[in-house]
Amino acid sequence: MQIGMSLTTSYAIERDPAELMDNLTEQVKMMAELGFASLSLGDHHVTRNNYFQVLPTMSHLSAFTGDMRLIPLFLLPFYNPILLAEQLAMLDVISGGRTTVISGLGHQPEAHDAFETPQRLRVSRFVETFEIMRLLWKRDEVSYSGRHYNFSAVSINPKPLSESIPMWIAANADPAVRRAARIADAWVINPGWTPTYIEERLRFYRDALSEFGRTDEVSELVVRRDLHLAPTREEALRDAEVLFERGYRDFGEREIQESLIVGEADACISELEQLQDMGATHILFRCALDEPEQAMQTISILGEQVIPHFRG
């Protein structure tokens, strides 16, 4: 099982962006030194806080990633597929063929308004963008006729270094999970889902893979998890007390208790072994406490004590 990080790129507006980028770069350097498998960044738009946009940020950080896989996430309905296909192919060239893409549907009304992409059309825009990028990466003189995009004899160059860039789909609702089973190279599982619920949804997903004849074709299963690690369980719980008191992201009380990993290295290993038994092949962690010192502590414990356990 491979272990990577999805680093936070959303920060309070009063914080200094240059300092934040320096902190992010230091985290990536440590990850590369400690043997993490991948770096992922998220996607959000027209925000009132500081949000580092995924493609330029990933391009900058790629110089410090060593052998890590680069896994940017894109909310596809907001993007022109030809332009995004060109840019991602270039990122793959820059990274030496280490790029994978997570595609998400997203739900951000203010961004849909700003980009003039009606929410009622987001699924069809998602699917067309997904299809078009795959076609453009694989061959020249591509023609496409869809609801949103129509073009003839389009080629992009350079193409990805491999035949195509792997495309994963982050999905929660039944239709989106079925879509992932039908067209994606992997399904990316929500970080807030409890282990029991993951098992339930995996049955649904694997039934869909079987229905579409892709059981043998799709080998990766990606799980996102949020965590905070410290040298001892007591220290971790003390650090994370604020998360339990005021709530954490959109997690419910049960999800905070069962899905948010708070503890020492052994507790994290136990959680990962449970996910590995379910079939997870790649874990993307996100620091629940993302102040620089706390994030570096979690990254350090993962790299020095958790990752070596799964290499053996």
Coordinates of C-alpha atoms in Angstrom, one line a residue, residues 88-217:
L88 CA -1.6 18.4 -17.7
A89 CA 0.4 16.9 -20.5
M90 CA 3.0 19.5 -19.9
L91 CA 3.0 18.8 -16.2
D92 CA 3.6 15.2 -17.0
V93 CA 6.6 16.1 -19.1
I94 CA 7.9 18.4 -16.4
S95 CA 7.5 15.6 -13.8
G96 CA 9.0 12.9 -16.0
G97 CA 5.8 11.0 -16.4
R98 CA 4.7 11.0 -12.7
T99 CA 1.3 12.7 -13.1
T100 CA -2.1 11.3 -12.1
V101 CA -5.3 13.3 -12.0
I102 CA -8.2 13.2 -9.6
S103 CA -11.4 14.5 -11.2
G104 CA -14.2 15.8 -9.1
L105 CA -17.7 17.1 -9.8
G106 CA -17.7 19.8 -7.1
H107 CA -20.5 21.9 -5.6
Q108 CA -19.7 25.5 -5.3
P109 CA -22.6 27.8 -6.5
E110 CA -20.6 31.0 -6.5
A111 CA -17.9 29.5 -8.8
H112 CA -20.6 28.1 -11.1
D113 CA -22.1 31.7 -11.3
A114 CA -18.7 33.3 -11.8
F115 CA -17.6 30.9 -14.6
E116 CA -21.1 30.8 -16.2
T117 CA -21.3 27.0 -15.9
P118 CA -24.8 26.2 -14.7
Q119 CA -24.9 23.6 -12.0
R120 CA -27.7 21.7 -13.8
L121 CA -25.1 21.0 -16.5
R122 CA -22.2 20.0 -14.4
V123 CA -22.5 16.3 -14.8
S124 CA -22.6 16.4 -18.6
R125 CA -19.7 19.0 -18.7
F126 CA -17.7 16.7 -16.4
V127 CA -18.2 13.6 -18.6
E128 CA -17.4 15.4 -21.8
T129 CA -14.2 17.0 -20.3
F130 CA -13.1 13.7 -19.0
E131 CA -13.6 12.0 -22.4
I132 CA -12.0 14.7 -24.4
M133 CA -8.8 14.8 -22.3
R134 CA -8.3 11.1 -22.6
L135 CA -8.8 11.3 -26.4
L136 CA -6.4 14.1 -26.8
W137 CA -3.6 12.4 -24.8
K138 CA -3.8 9.3 -26.8
R139 CA -4.0 10.4 -30.5
D140 CA -3.9 13.2 -33.0
E141 CA -6.6 14.7 -35.2
V142 CA -9.3 14.2 -32.6
S143 CA -12.9 15.1 -33.4
Y144 CA -15.7 15.4 -30.9
S145 CA -19.4 16.1 -31.0
G146 CA -21.1 16.7 -27.7
R147 CA -23.6 18.8 -25.8
H148 CA -21.0 21.4 -24.8
Y149 CA -17.9 20.8 -27.0
N150 CA -17.8 20.3 -30.7
F151 CA -14.5 20.4 -32.7
S152 CA -12.7 18.6 -35.5
A153 CA -9.1 17.5 -36.1
V154 CA -7.6 18.8 -32.9
S155 CA -4.2 17.7 -31.7
I156 CA -2.2 18.7 -28.7
N157 CA 1.6 18.4 -28.2
P158 CA 3.6 17.5 -26.3
K159 CA 1.5 14.5 -25.2
P160 CA 2.0 12.8 -21.8
L161 CA 5.2 10.7 -21.6
S162 CA 3.2 7.6 -21.0
E163 CA 0.3 6.6 -23.3
S164 CA -2.1 8.5 -21.1
I165 CA -2.4 10.1 -17.7
P166 CA -4.2 7.9 -15.1
M167 CA -7.5 9.5 -14.2
W168 CA -9.1 8.9 -10.8
I169 CA -12.6 10.1 -9.8
A170 CA -13.5 11.3 -6.4
A171 CA -17.2 10.4 -5.9
N172 CA -19.8 10.1 -3.1
A173 CA -23.3 9.7 -4.5
D174 CA -24.5 6.5 -6.2
P175 CA -24.5 7.9 -9.7
A176 CA -21.0 9.3 -9.3
V177 CA -19.6 6.1 -7.8
R178 CA -21.1 4.2 -10.8
R179 CA -19.5 6.7 -13.1
A180 CA -16.1 6.1 -11.4
A181 CA -16.6 2.3 -11.9
R182 CA -17.5 2.8 -15.6
I183 CA -14.7 5.2 -16.8
A184 CA -12.1 5.9 -14.1
D185 CA -8.8 4.2 -13.4
A186 CA -9.6 4.3 -9.6
W187 CA -12.2 5.5 -7.2
V188 CA -11.2 8.0 -4.5
I189 CA -13.1 7.5 -1.3
N190 CA -14.3 10.4 0.9
P191 CA -12.1 11.1 4.0
G192 CA -15.1 11.4 6.3
W193 CA -16.5 7.9 5.7
T194 CA -16.3 5.5 8.6
P195 CA -14.7 2.1 8.0
T196 CA -18.1 0.4 8.2
Y197 CA -19.6 2.7 5.6
I198 CA -16.6 2.2 3.3
E199 CA -17.2 -1.5 3.4
E200 CA -20.8 -1.0 2.5
R201 CA -20.0 1.4 -0.4
L202 CA -17.2 -0.9 -1.7
R203 CA -19.8 -3.6 -2.2
F204 CA -21.8 -1.2 -4.4
Y205 CA -18.7 -0.1 -6.3
R206 CA -17.4 -3.6 -6.9
D207 CA -20.8 -4.6 -8.2
A208 CA -20.7 -1.7 -10.6
L209 CA -17.2 -2.7 -11.7
S210 CA -18.5 -6.2 -12.4
E211 CA -21.5 -4.8 -14.3
F212 CA -19.3 -2.8 -16.6
G213 CA -16.8 -5.7 -17.1
R214 CA -13.9 -3.8 -15.5
T215 CA -13.2 -5.9 -12.4
D216 CA -9.8 -7.1 -13.8
E217 CA -9.1 -3.8 -15.4

